[in-house]
C-alpha cells in the first residue's frame, strides 16, 4: 500500500491532490500568481507537500511568507515549457537574455524603478554581449524587453505602480511606467542549485542528486531510480519502455509506481505494452493540451491521423522501418545546441536569433544495414510525404486555419511536427519523422468544417472534442 499522503484523511484527499497539481503545474506560486487563492492552498498543505514531493519525486518545496518555490530535479532537457510573451508566443533567445539581464539589473535598484531607467541598465549590460544589444530607439527591442518585464510582473516580482509598459513600448519619449520591486519573489524566481559560472555544460544541471543534497549509497540509489521513474511518467506524455535502461525499466513496471503517482496526483496511470502514461483528462496538470484548439493543434491532429493510416499499410506500400535515436542521443544533441551558446572568454558568442535555428535539430538515423539485432524500429515518413499530406489538409480544412499559417505551409508543418514531437507521438529525424506507439491513440480521427451561426461570436475558436474528432471553423483562428 502506498505511504503517500499518510497524514491526509480520505475526506481531504481531493483537496490535497489539488494542491499537488497546483504546485507541479506552477513551480513558483506567489500572492497573485497563478491566482490569489493559490498560495494559501499550498501553504495549508506545505508540510505534507514537502514530505511527499521529496519522497516520491525528489523535488524540494521551499516556502517563505510570500512564495512557494518547487525545485525540480531535472533528468533531461525539456524544450516544451518555454516562457511566453504577452501574445502567448514562446520566448526567443533575445527575450531570455533580456529576462536574465533584467533580473541582474533589478538587484542593483531600490524599492522602485522606472521602466526607462531599467531599460537603460539592461542596455548597458546587453551592449557588452556580442550579437545582443538593446536599442530603445528600436520598436522590436522595446517589445522584447517589455515581454521580459511582463513575465516578471505576472509573477509579482514587479508590480505596476503608475503608467503603462505597453504605452512605453509604443513611444518611450511620451510614456513611462513605474514599478515596485518585490525582493522576496525576485529571489524565488532565480534560485539555482548550482553556481552557474562554474558549469562547463548544461548537462551539469542534470546531476540533481548532488544538487538537492540527496544521500548516497546503494539503498539511496534504488530510491533515486524509483524517483526518476516516477518523474519520467509525470513529466512526459508517455514513458516508453524502449527508452529505459534495465534498472529504470524495472521501476517503470513496478506496481508501486502507479500507486504512488495516483495517490499523489489524483490522476490515473495507464499501462500499455510499449510504456506508461499518466492520464490527465481535466488538462489541469498538463502544460500542453492535445488535442486542442487553434490552427497548429488542428493541423497536427489531422496530420497524425494520416500518419497513422500510412503506418497500417502492408505489403509493398508499407512504410520503411528505422531505429529511433535513443534518449541519450536526443539529450546529447540538445546539450550540444545549448552549449554552443555558452560564454567564451566572457562573451556570449552569437547569442541572438541569427546564431542557431530555433527549431529542434533533426537526428540522423542509420539505415537498415547499420541496425543491431533486436533493435526496435519505427515507421518512417519522409519530409516530402508530410508536406504532401499537409497540402491535402490545408486544401480540405484551410478555411478554418489562421491566414498567416495557411499562407506559410512550411512554418505550419514545422510547428505541427514540433507539437507532435512534444507529445511523444513522433520523433523528428533527418529527412522526416518516425511514428511512435502513442500515435495509435489518434487513429481514425474524423473532422468536419463547423459553420458559424449568427449567435456565435466572430472570433470563435473551434476546439477538438475529447474523442479526437476535429472541428474546424470557417473563420481564421488567431
Short mmCIF file of C-alpha atoms in Angstrom, two decimals:
data_model
loop_
_atom_site.label_atom_id
_atom_site.label_comp_id
_atom_site.label_asym_id
_atom_site.label_seq_id
_atom_site.Cartn_x
_atom_site.Cartn_y
_atom_site.Cartn_z
CA UNK A 1 0.00 0.00 0.00
CA UNK A 2 1.28 3.47 -0.88
CA UNK A 3 2.54 5.60 2.00
CA UNK A 4 1.97 8.82 0.07
CA UNK A 5 -0.24 11.40 1.83
CA UNK A 6 -0.30 9.32 5.02
CA UNK A 7 -1.34 12.30 7.08
CA UNK A 8 -4.27 13.21 4.83
CA UNK A 9 -7.78 11.92 5.55
CA UNK A 10 -9.96 10.50 2.78
CA UNK A 11 -12.30 13.48 3.13
CA UNK A 12 -9.44 15.90 2.45
CA UNK A 13 -7.50 13.84 -0.09
CA UNK A 14 -9.06 15.54 -3.13
CA UNK A 15 -8.14 18.98 -1.77
CA UNK A 16 -4.59 17.81 -1.08
CA UNK A 17 -4.22 16.37 -4.58
CA UNK A 18 -5.45 19.68 -5.96
CA UNK A 19 -2.61 21.39 -4.09
CA UNK A 20 -0.13 18.86 -5.51
CA UNK A 21 -1.29 19.51 -9.07
CA UNK A 22 -1.16 23.24 -8.44
CA UNK A 23 2.45 23.31 -7.35
CA UNK A 24 3.52 20.86 -10.07
CA UNK A 25 1.82 22.97 -12.73
CA UNK A 26 3.16 26.25 -11.31
CA UNK A 27 6.59 25.74 -9.68
CA UNK A 28 6.52 29.37 -8.49
CA UNK A 29 3.46 30.44 -6.52
CA UNK A 30 3.13 34.00 -5.22
CA UNK A 31 0.30 36.05 -3.67
CA UNK A 32 -1.07 36.88 -7.13
CA UNK A 33 0.26 34.06 -9.32
CA UNK A 34 -1.25 31.93 -10.72
CA UNK A 35 -4.23 33.36 -8.79
CA UNK A 36 -4.92 34.95 -5.41
CA UNK A 37 -6.04 31.68 -3.75
CA UNK A 38 -3.11 29.54 -4.88
CA UNK A 39 -0.54 30.49 -2.23
CA UNK A 40 -2.98 29.89 0.64
CA UNK A 41 -3.78 26.46 -0.80
CA UNK A 42 -0.11 25.48 -1.00
CA UNK A 43 0.73 26.88 2.45
CA UNK A 44 -2.13 24.92 4.04
CA UNK A 45 -0.57 21.64 2.88
CA UNK A 46 3.07 22.79 2.88
CA UNK A 47 4.43 20.23 5.38
CA UNK A 48 2.77 17.24 3.70
CA UNK A 49 3.69 18.54 0.25
CA UNK A 50 7.30 18.99 1.29
CA UNK A 51 7.49 15.39 2.52
CA UNK A 52 5.67 13.70 -0.36
CA UNK A 53 7.26 15.66 -3.19
CA UNK A 54 10.73 14.80 -1.91
CA UNK A 55 9.95 11.14 -1.13
CA UNK A 56 8.08 10.42 -4.37
CA UNK A 57 9.81 12.67 -6.90
CA UNK A 58 12.97 14.08 -5.32
CA UNK A 59 11.55 17.61 -5.62
CA UNK A 60 12.22 20.19 -2.91
CA UNK A 61 9.49 22.65 -1.94
CA UNK A 62 10.81 25.90 -0.46
CA UNK A 63 8.23 28.20 1.14
CA UNK A 64 8.50 31.71 2.54
CA UNK A 65 5.89 34.15 3.77
CA UNK A 66 5.13 35.26 0.23
CA UNK A 67 6.31 32.47 -2.08
CA UNK A 68 6.28 28.74 -2.68
CA UNK A 69 9.08 27.53 -4.97
CA UNK A 70 9.34 23.97 -6.27
CA UNK A 71 12.90 22.98 -7.12
CA UNK A 72 12.58 20.22 -9.68
CA UNK A 73 15.15 17.51 -10.23
CA UNK A 74 15.92 17.57 -13.96
CA UNK A 75 16.67 14.32 -15.78
CA UNK A 76 16.56 15.76 -19.29
CA UNK A 77 16.41 18.96 -21.32
CA UNK A 78 12.77 19.81 -21.96
CA UNK A 79 12.04 22.26 -24.77
CA UNK A 80 8.25 22.11 -24.31
CA UNK A 81 7.87 24.61 -21.44
CA UNK A 82 9.05 27.98 -22.71
CA UNK A 83 8.38 31.33 -21.16
CA UNK A 84 5.61 33.05 -23.11
CA UNK A 85 5.30 36.58 -24.46
CA UNK A 86 2.30 38.87 -23.99
CA UNK A 87 0.92 37.40 -27.22
CA UNK A 88 1.35 33.83 -25.96
CA UNK A 89 4.35 33.01 -28.16
CA UNK A 90 7.47 31.25 -26.84
CA UNK A 91 10.41 33.44 -25.81
CA UNK A 92 13.24 33.61 -28.30
CA UNK A 93 16.87 33.92 -27.26
CA UNK A 94 16.77 37.70 -27.18
CA UNK A 95 13.86 37.71 -24.71
CA UNK A 96 15.52 35.12 -22.48
CA UNK A 97 18.68 37.22 -22.47
CA UNK A 98 16.72 40.35 -21.55
CA UNK A 99 14.95 38.45 -18.77
CA UNK A 100 18.24 37.36 -17.20
CA UNK A 101 19.77 40.81 -17.55
CA UNK A 102 16.64 42.39 -16.07
CA UNK A 103 16.91 40.15 -13.00
CA UNK A 104 20.54 41.22 -12.60
CA UNK A 105 19.71 44.91 -13.04
CA UNK A 106 16.85 44.77 -10.51
CA UNK A 107 19.32 43.57 -7.90
CA UNK A 108 21.05 46.94 -8.18
CA UNK A 109 17.91 49.05 -7.68
CA UNK A 110 15.94 50.07 -4.62
CA UNK A 111 12.25 49.63 -3.88
CA UNK A 112 11.07 51.15 -7.16
CA UNK A 113 12.33 51.50 -10.71
CA UNK A 114 11.12 53.33 -13.80
CA UNK A 115 10.84 51.21 -16.93
CA UNK A 116 13.02 53.56 -18.95
CA UNK A 117 15.70 53.53 -16.24
CA UNK A 118 15.57 49.73 -16.11
CA UNK A 119 15.85 49.54 -19.90
CA UNK A 120 18.95 51.75 -19.81
CA UNK A 121 20.54 49.48 -17.17
CA UNK A 122 19.81 46.37 -19.23
CA UNK A 123 21.06 48.09 -22.40
CA UNK A 124 24.36 48.91 -20.70
CA UNK A 125 24.89 45.20 -19.99
CA UNK A 126 23.47 43.95 -23.29
CA UNK A 127 25.80 46.08 -25.41
CA UNK A 128 28.76 44.15 -23.98
CA UNK A 129 27.37 40.86 -25.34
CA UNK A 130 28.19 40.16 -28.98
CA UNK A 131 25.08 39.88 -31.12
CA UNK A 132 22.65 41.11 -28.44
CA UNK A 133 22.37 44.77 -27.51
CA UNK A 134 19.23 46.69 -26.55
CA UNK A 135 18.45 49.82 -28.53
CA UNK A 136 15.44 51.57 -27.00
CA UNK A 137 15.02 53.52 -30.25
CA UNK A 138 14.06 50.23 -31.98
CA UNK A 139 10.48 49.03 -31.52
CA UNK A 140 11.38 45.29 -31.77
CA UNK A 141 13.94 45.67 -28.97
CA UNK A 142 11.45 47.55 -26.78
CA UNK A 143 8.79 44.90 -27.38
CA UNK A 144 11.19 42.09 -26.46
CA UNK A 145 12.27 43.92 -23.31
CA UNK A 146 8.66 44.59 -22.25
CA UNK A 147 7.86 40.89 -22.75
CA UNK A 148 10.59 40.06 -20.23
CA UNK A 149 9.34 42.69 -17.78
CA UNK A 150 5.75 41.50 -18.19
CA UNK A 151 6.80 37.92 -17.39
CA UNK A 152 8.17 39.17 -14.05
CA UNK A 153 5.10 41.34 -13.48
CA UNK A 154 2.73 38.40 -13.93
CA UNK A 155 4.54 36.55 -11.15
CA UNK A 156 4.58 39.52 -8.80
CA UNK A 157 8.31 40.24 -8.85
CA UNK A 158 7.35 43.65 -10.25
CA UNK A 159 4.11 45.49 -9.58
CA UNK A 160 3.00 48.35 -11.80
CA UNK A 161 2.59 51.45 -9.64
CA UNK A 162 1.95 54.00 -12.37
CA UNK A 163 1.97 54.35 -16.15
CA UNK A 164 1.88 51.68 -18.84
CA UNK A 165 4.55 49.37 -20.22
CA UNK A 166 2.59 48.97 -23.46
CA UNK A 167 2.49 52.75 -23.92
CA UNK A 168 6.24 52.96 -23.22
CA UNK A 169 6.89 50.27 -25.82
CA UNK A 170 4.87 52.32 -28.30
CA UNK A 171 6.64 55.63 -27.60
CA UNK A 172 9.21 55.89 -24.78
CA UNK A 173 9.51 59.65 -25.32
CA UNK A 174 5.87 60.24 -24.33
CA UNK A 175 5.12 57.42 -21.87
CA UNK A 176 6.70 55.84 -18.81
CA UNK A 177 5.93 53.12 -16.27
CA UNK A 178 6.90 52.87 -12.59
CA UNK A 179 7.27 49.53 -10.82
CA UNK A 180 7.52 48.38 -7.21
CA UNK A 181 10.15 45.64 -6.71
CA UNK A 182 9.43 42.57 -4.56
CA UNK A 183 12.80 41.22 -3.39
CA UNK A 184 11.37 38.03 -1.94
CA UNK A 185 9.77 36.99 -5.21
CA UNK A 186 12.84 38.00 -7.20
CA UNK A 187 14.92 35.64 -5.08
CA UNK A 188 12.42 32.84 -5.64
CA UNK A 189 12.37 33.40 -9.42
CA UNK A 190 16.11 32.81 -9.74
CA UNK A 191 17.07 30.11 -7.27
CA UNK A 192 19.68 27.88 -8.97
CA UNK A 193 21.00 24.76 -7.28
CA UNK A 194 24.43 25.28 -8.87
CA UNK A 195 26.92 28.13 -9.17
CA UNK A 196 26.22 28.73 -12.83
CA UNK A 197 29.57 30.36 -13.54
CA UNK A 198 31.28 27.05 -12.70
CA UNK A 199 29.36 24.97 -15.25
CA UNK A 200 31.07 23.80 -18.42
CA UNK A 201 27.98 22.14 -19.91
CA UNK A 202 24.23 22.36 -19.43
CA UNK A 203 24.26 18.64 -18.60
CA UNK A 204 25.85 19.52 -15.25
CA UNK A 205 22.44 20.82 -14.21
CA UNK A 206 21.06 17.29 -14.58
CA UNK A 207 23.21 15.83 -11.78
CA UNK A 208 20.37 16.55 -9.42
CA UNK A 209 21.11 14.03 -6.67
CA UNK A 210 24.06 16.13 -5.58
CA UNK A 211 22.33 19.42 -6.26
CA UNK A 212 19.39 18.66 -3.97
CA UNK A 213 21.51 17.10 -1.24
CA UNK A 214 20.21 13.54 -1.63
CA UNK A 215 22.12 10.80 0.16
CA UNK A 216 24.48 8.29 -1.45
CA UNK A 217 24.71 4.52 -1.12
CA UNK A 218 23.04 1.54 -2.79
CA UNK A 219 19.73 1.93 -0.97
CA UNK A 220 19.67 5.62 -1.84
CA UNK A 221 20.50 4.82 -5.45
CA UNK A 222 17.50 2.50 -5.65
CA UNK A 223 15.30 5.23 -4.18
CA UNK A 224 16.68 7.70 -6.69
CA UNK A 225 15.94 5.30 -9.56
CA UNK A 226 12.36 4.95 -8.29
CA UNK A 227 12.05 8.74 -8.14
CA UNK A 228 13.49 9.05 -11.61
CA UNK A 229 10.94 6.56 -12.96
CA UNK A 230 8.06 8.47 -11.35
CA UNK A 231 9.40 11.75 -12.74
CA UNK A 232 9.66 10.23 -16.20
CA UNK A 233 5.98 9.27 -16.12
CA UNK A 234 4.87 12.53 -14.51
CA UNK A 235 6.81 14.92 -16.71
CA UNK A 236 6.26 13.29 -20.12
CA UNK A 237 3.21 12.41 -22.20
CA UNK A 238 4.38 8.79 -22.12
CA UNK A 239 7.36 6.89 -20.72
CA UNK A 240 8.38 4.33 -23.35
CA UNK A 241 9.97 1.12 -22.11
CA UNK A 242 12.28 1.20 -25.13
CA UNK A 243 13.94 4.37 -23.81
CA UNK A 244 14.67 2.95 -20.35
CA UNK A 245 17.77 1.13 -19.17
CA UNK A 246 17.32 -2.18 -17.36
CA UNK A 247 17.31 -0.67 -13.86
CA UNK A 248 14.84 2.05 -14.75
CA UNK A 249 12.70 -0.44 -16.68
CA UNK A 250 12.15 -2.46 -13.53
CA UNK A 251 10.96 0.65 -11.69
CA UNK A 252 8.60 1.60 -14.52
CA UNK A 253 6.99 -1.84 -14.38
CA UNK A 254 6.68 -1.88 -10.58
CA UNK A 255 3.09 -1.69 -9.21
CA UNK A 256 4.26 0.83 -6.59
CA UNK A 257 4.87 3.45 -9.30
CA UNK A 258 1.20 3.59 -10.27
CA UNK A 259 0.04 3.51 -6.65
CA UNK A 260 2.27 6.38 -5.61
CA UNK A 261 1.53 8.63 -8.59
CA UNK A 262 -2.21 8.06 -8.46
CA UNK A 263 -2.31 8.70 -4.72
CA UNK A 264 -0.17 11.83 -5.09
CA UNK A 265 -1.85 13.47 -8.08
CA UNK A 266 -5.36 12.01 -8.21
CA UNK A 267 -4.79 11.06 -11.86
CA UNK A 268 -4.83 7.61 -13.47
CA UNK A 269 -1.77 5.68 -14.60
CA UNK A 270 -2.35 3.78 -17.84
CA UNK A 271 -0.09 0.89 -18.83
CA UNK A 272 0.34 -0.42 -22.35
CA UNK A 273 2.74 -2.89 -23.92
CA UNK A 274 5.01 -0.04 -25.04
CA UNK A 275 5.05 2.14 -21.93
CA UNK A 276 3.32 4.01 -19.12
CA UNK A 277 1.33 7.26 -19.17
CA UNK A 278 -0.27 9.43 -16.51
CA UNK A 279 -3.67 10.38 -17.95
CA UNK A 280 -4.86 13.93 -17.27
CA UNK A 281 -8.35 14.18 -18.71
CA UNK A 282 -9.00 17.51 -17.00
CA UNK A 283 -5.99 19.25 -18.55
CA UNK A 284 -5.29 20.99 -15.23
CA UNK A 285 -1.84 19.48 -14.76
CA UNK A 286 -0.66 19.30 -18.37
CA UNK A 287 1.23 22.25 -19.81
CA UNK A 288 0.22 21.19 -23.34
CA UNK A 289 -3.30 20.02 -24.11
CA UNK A 290 -3.64 17.79 -27.14
CA UNK A 291 -5.99 17.55 -28.96
CA UNK A 292 -6.64 21.24 -28.58
CA UNK A 293 -7.86 24.36 -30.30
CA UNK A 294 -6.04 26.55 -32.77
CA UNK A 295 -4.59 26.07 -36.22
CA UNK A 296 -1.39 24.27 -35.21
CA UNK A 297 -3.15 21.78 -32.94
CA UNK A 298 -5.84 21.11 -35.54
CA UNK A 299 -3.32 20.57 -38.32
CA UNK A 300 -1.20 18.37 -36.05
CA UNK A 301 -4.14 16.12 -35.16
CA UNK A 302 -5.23 15.72 -38.77
CA UNK A 303 -1.62 15.04 -39.77
CA UNK A 304 -1.31 12.43 -37.01
CA UNK A 305 -4.38 10.65 -38.40
CA UNK A 306 -2.82 10.47 -41.85
CA UNK A 307 0.49 9.17 -40.50
CA UNK A 308 -1.42 6.56 -38.50
CA UNK A 309 -3.27 5.44 -41.62
CA UNK A 310 0.01 5.13 -43.50
CA UNK A 311 1.52 3.08 -40.68
CA UNK A 312 -1.21 0.46 -41.09
CA UNK A 313 -0.41 -0.17 -44.75
CA UNK A 314 1.17 -3.51 -45.54
CA UNK A 315 2.87 -5.22 -48.44
CA UNK A 316 4.76 -3.14 -50.95
CA UNK A 317 3.04 0.02 -49.66
CA UNK A 318 4.31 -0.50 -46.10
CA UNK A 319 6.48 2.23 -44.64
CA UNK A 320 10.18 1.71 -44.14
CA UNK A 321 11.18 0.86 -40.57
CA UNK A 322 14.11 2.63 -38.93
CA UNK A 323 15.52 2.78 -35.39
CA UNK A 324 14.75 5.87 -33.32
CA UNK A 325 17.51 7.89 -31.67
CA UNK A 326 17.90 6.83 -28.07
CA UNK A 327 17.05 9.09 -25.15
CA UNK A 328 20.78 9.57 -24.55
CA UNK A 329 21.31 10.63 -28.18
CA UNK A 330 18.44 13.11 -28.00
CA UNK A 331 19.85 14.54 -24.78
CA UNK A 332 23.33 14.85 -26.30
CA UNK A 333 22.00 16.66 -29.39
CA UNK A 334 20.10 19.20 -27.29
CA UNK A 335 23.05 19.69 -24.97
CA UNK A 336 25.39 20.41 -27.88
CA UNK A 337 22.96 23.01 -29.20
CA UNK A 338 22.69 24.76 -25.85
CA UNK A 339 26.40 24.54 -25.06
CA UNK A 340 27.20 26.19 -28.39
CA UNK A 341 25.91 29.48 -26.93
CA UNK A 342 27.90 29.31 -23.70
CA UNK A 343 30.12 32.27 -22.79
CA UNK A 344 33.52 32.20 -24.45
CA UNK A 345 36.14 34.46 -22.96
CA UNK A 346 33.34 36.18 -21.03
CA UNK A 347 31.35 36.95 -24.15
CA UNK A 348 28.29 35.03 -25.32
CA UNK A 349 29.05 34.29 -28.96
CA UNK A 350 26.25 34.56 -31.44
CA UNK A 351 23.56 34.82 -28.76
CA UNK A 352 20.97 36.48 -30.95
CA UNK A 353 18.48 34.61 -33.08
CA UNK A 354 20.89 34.57 -36.03
CA UNK A 355 23.19 32.20 -34.13
CA UNK A 356 21.29 28.93 -34.34
CA UNK A 357 17.83 27.95 -35.59
CA UNK A 358 15.03 27.96 -33.02
CA UNK A 359 13.70 24.56 -34.04
CA UNK A 360 14.99 21.28 -32.62
CA UNK A 361 17.67 19.64 -34.77
CA UNK A 362 16.80 16.54 -36.74
CA UNK A 363 18.56 13.32 -35.78
CA UNK A 364 20.44 11.14 -38.21
CA UNK A 365 19.10 7.61 -38.28
CA UNK A 366 21.19 4.78 -39.68
CA UNK A 367 19.83 2.60 -42.48
CA UNK A 368 18.78 -0.99 -42.05
CA UNK A 369 22.30 -2.26 -42.72
CA UNK A 370 23.55 -0.50 -39.59
CA UNK A 371 20.97 -1.89 -37.19
CA UNK A 372 21.78 -4.19 -34.31
CA UNK A 373 19.90 -7.44 -33.65
CA UNK A 374 16.76 -6.91 -31.58
CA UNK A 375 16.74 -3.15 -32.22
CA UNK A 376 13.25 -1.61 -32.15
CA UNK A 377 12.34 0.09 -35.41
CA UNK A 378 9.54 2.52 -36.19
CA UNK A 379 7.66 3.50 -39.38
CA UNK A 380 9.38 6.34 -41.24
CA UNK A 381 7.64 9.07 -43.25
CA UNK A 382 9.64 11.48 -45.37
CA UNK A 383 9.53 15.26 -45.31
CA UNK A 384 8.12 15.33 -48.85
CA UNK A 385 5.34 12.91 -47.84
CA UNK A 386 4.49 15.11 -44.83
CA UNK A 387 4.39 18.23 -47.00
CA UNK A 388 2.03 16.47 -49.38
CA UNK A 389 -0.34 15.42 -46.58
CA UNK A 390 -0.36 18.92 -45.10
CA UNK A 391 -1.19 20.33 -48.53
CA UNK A 392 -4.19 17.99 -48.65
CA UNK A 393 -5.27 19.01 -45.15
CA UNK A 394 -4.99 22.70 -45.97
CA UNK A 395 -6.98 22.27 -49.17
CA UNK A 396 -9.78 20.48 -47.31
CA UNK A 397 -9.86 22.35 -43.99
CA UNK A 398 -7.84 25.51 -44.65
CA UNK A 399 -10.92 27.74 -44.35
CA UNK A 400 -10.68 27.20 -40.59
CA UNK A 401 -6.94 27.91 -40.34
CA UNK A 402 -5.25 31.16 -39.43
CA UNK A 403 -4.48 33.15 -42.56
CA UNK A 404 -0.78 33.67 -41.78
CA UNK A 405 -0.16 29.94 -41.23
CA UNK A 406 -2.33 28.90 -44.17
CA UNK A 407 -0.14 31.07 -46.37
CA UNK A 408 3.11 29.66 -44.93
CA UNK A 409 2.80 25.86 -45.16
CA UNK A 410 6.43 25.19 -44.22
CA UNK A 411 6.02 27.08 -40.94
CA UNK A 412 2.72 25.36 -40.22
CA UNK A 413 4.23 21.94 -40.91
CA UNK A 414 7.22 22.68 -38.68
CA UNK A 415 5.03 23.82 -35.80
CA UNK A 416 2.66 20.87 -36.19
CA UNK A 417 5.55 18.40 -36.17
CA UNK A 418 7.08 20.14 -33.15
CA UNK A 419 3.78 19.70 -31.30
CA UNK A 420 3.55 16.01 -32.22
CA UNK A 421 7.15 15.52 -31.12
CA UNK A 422 6.46 17.30 -27.82
CA UNK A 423 3.57 14.89 -27.25
CA UNK A 424 5.84 11.85 -27.96
CA UNK A 425 3.69 10.93 -30.95
CA UNK A 426 6.62 11.17 -33.37
CA UNK A 427 10.34 11.79 -33.22
CA UNK A 428 11.83 14.03 -35.89
CA UNK A 429 14.83 12.58 -37.70
CA UNK A 430 16.96 13.53 -40.67
CA UNK A 431 14.72 13.58 -43.73
CA UNK A 432 11.38 13.06 -41.97
CA UNK A 433 9.82 11.61 -38.84
CA UNK A 434 9.36 8.27 -37.07
CA UNK A 435 5.90 7.25 -35.85
CA UNK A 436 5.93 6.25 -32.16
CA UNK A 437 3.39 3.91 -30.50
CA UNK A 438 1.31 6.73 -28.95
CA UNK A 439 0.27 7.68 -32.49
CA UNK A 440 -2.23 4.79 -32.45
CA UNK A 441 -4.36 6.75 -29.98
CA UNK A 442 -5.22 9.21 -32.75
CA UNK A 443 -6.12 6.59 -35.34
CA UNK A 444 -9.34 7.22 -37.23
CA UNK A 445 -9.72 10.92 -36.43
CA UNK A 446 -12.72 12.46 -38.16
CA UNK A 447 -13.18 16.14 -38.94
CA UNK A 448 -15.83 18.47 -40.23
CA UNK A 449 -15.97 22.16 -41.00
CA UNK A 450 -18.12 23.93 -38.44
CA UNK A 451 -20.35 26.58 -39.96
CA UNK A 452 -20.69 29.60 -37.73
CA UNK A 453 -24.22 30.54 -36.75
CA UNK A 454 -25.46 34.06 -36.21
CA UNK A 455 -25.34 33.55 -32.43
CA UNK A 456 -21.63 32.68 -32.44
CA UNK A 457 -19.10 35.48 -31.90
CA UNK A 458 -16.91 36.31 -34.90
CA UNK A 459 -13.68 35.38 -33.10
CA UNK A 460 -14.80 31.90 -32.07
CA UNK A 461 -12.03 29.32 -32.00
CA UNK A 462 -13.01 25.71 -32.69
CA UNK A 463 -11.97 23.12 -30.12
CA UNK A 464 -11.33 19.44 -30.51
CA UNK A 465 -13.58 17.07 -28.60
CA UNK A 466 -12.15 14.53 -26.20
CA UNK A 467 -12.81 11.69 -28.64
CA UNK A 468 -10.29 13.30 -31.04
CA UNK A 469 -12.95 14.27 -33.55
CA UNK A 470 -11.79 17.53 -35.11
CA UNK A 471 -13.99 20.52 -35.89
CA UNK A 472 -12.58 23.35 -37.96
CA UNK A 473 -14.21 26.75 -38.17
CA UNK A 474 -14.71 28.64 -41.38
CA UNK A 475 -13.14 31.67 -39.72
CA UNK A 476 -9.38 32.02 -39.40
CA UNK A 477 -8.28 31.33 -35.85
CA UNK A 478 -5.92 33.73 -34.12
#
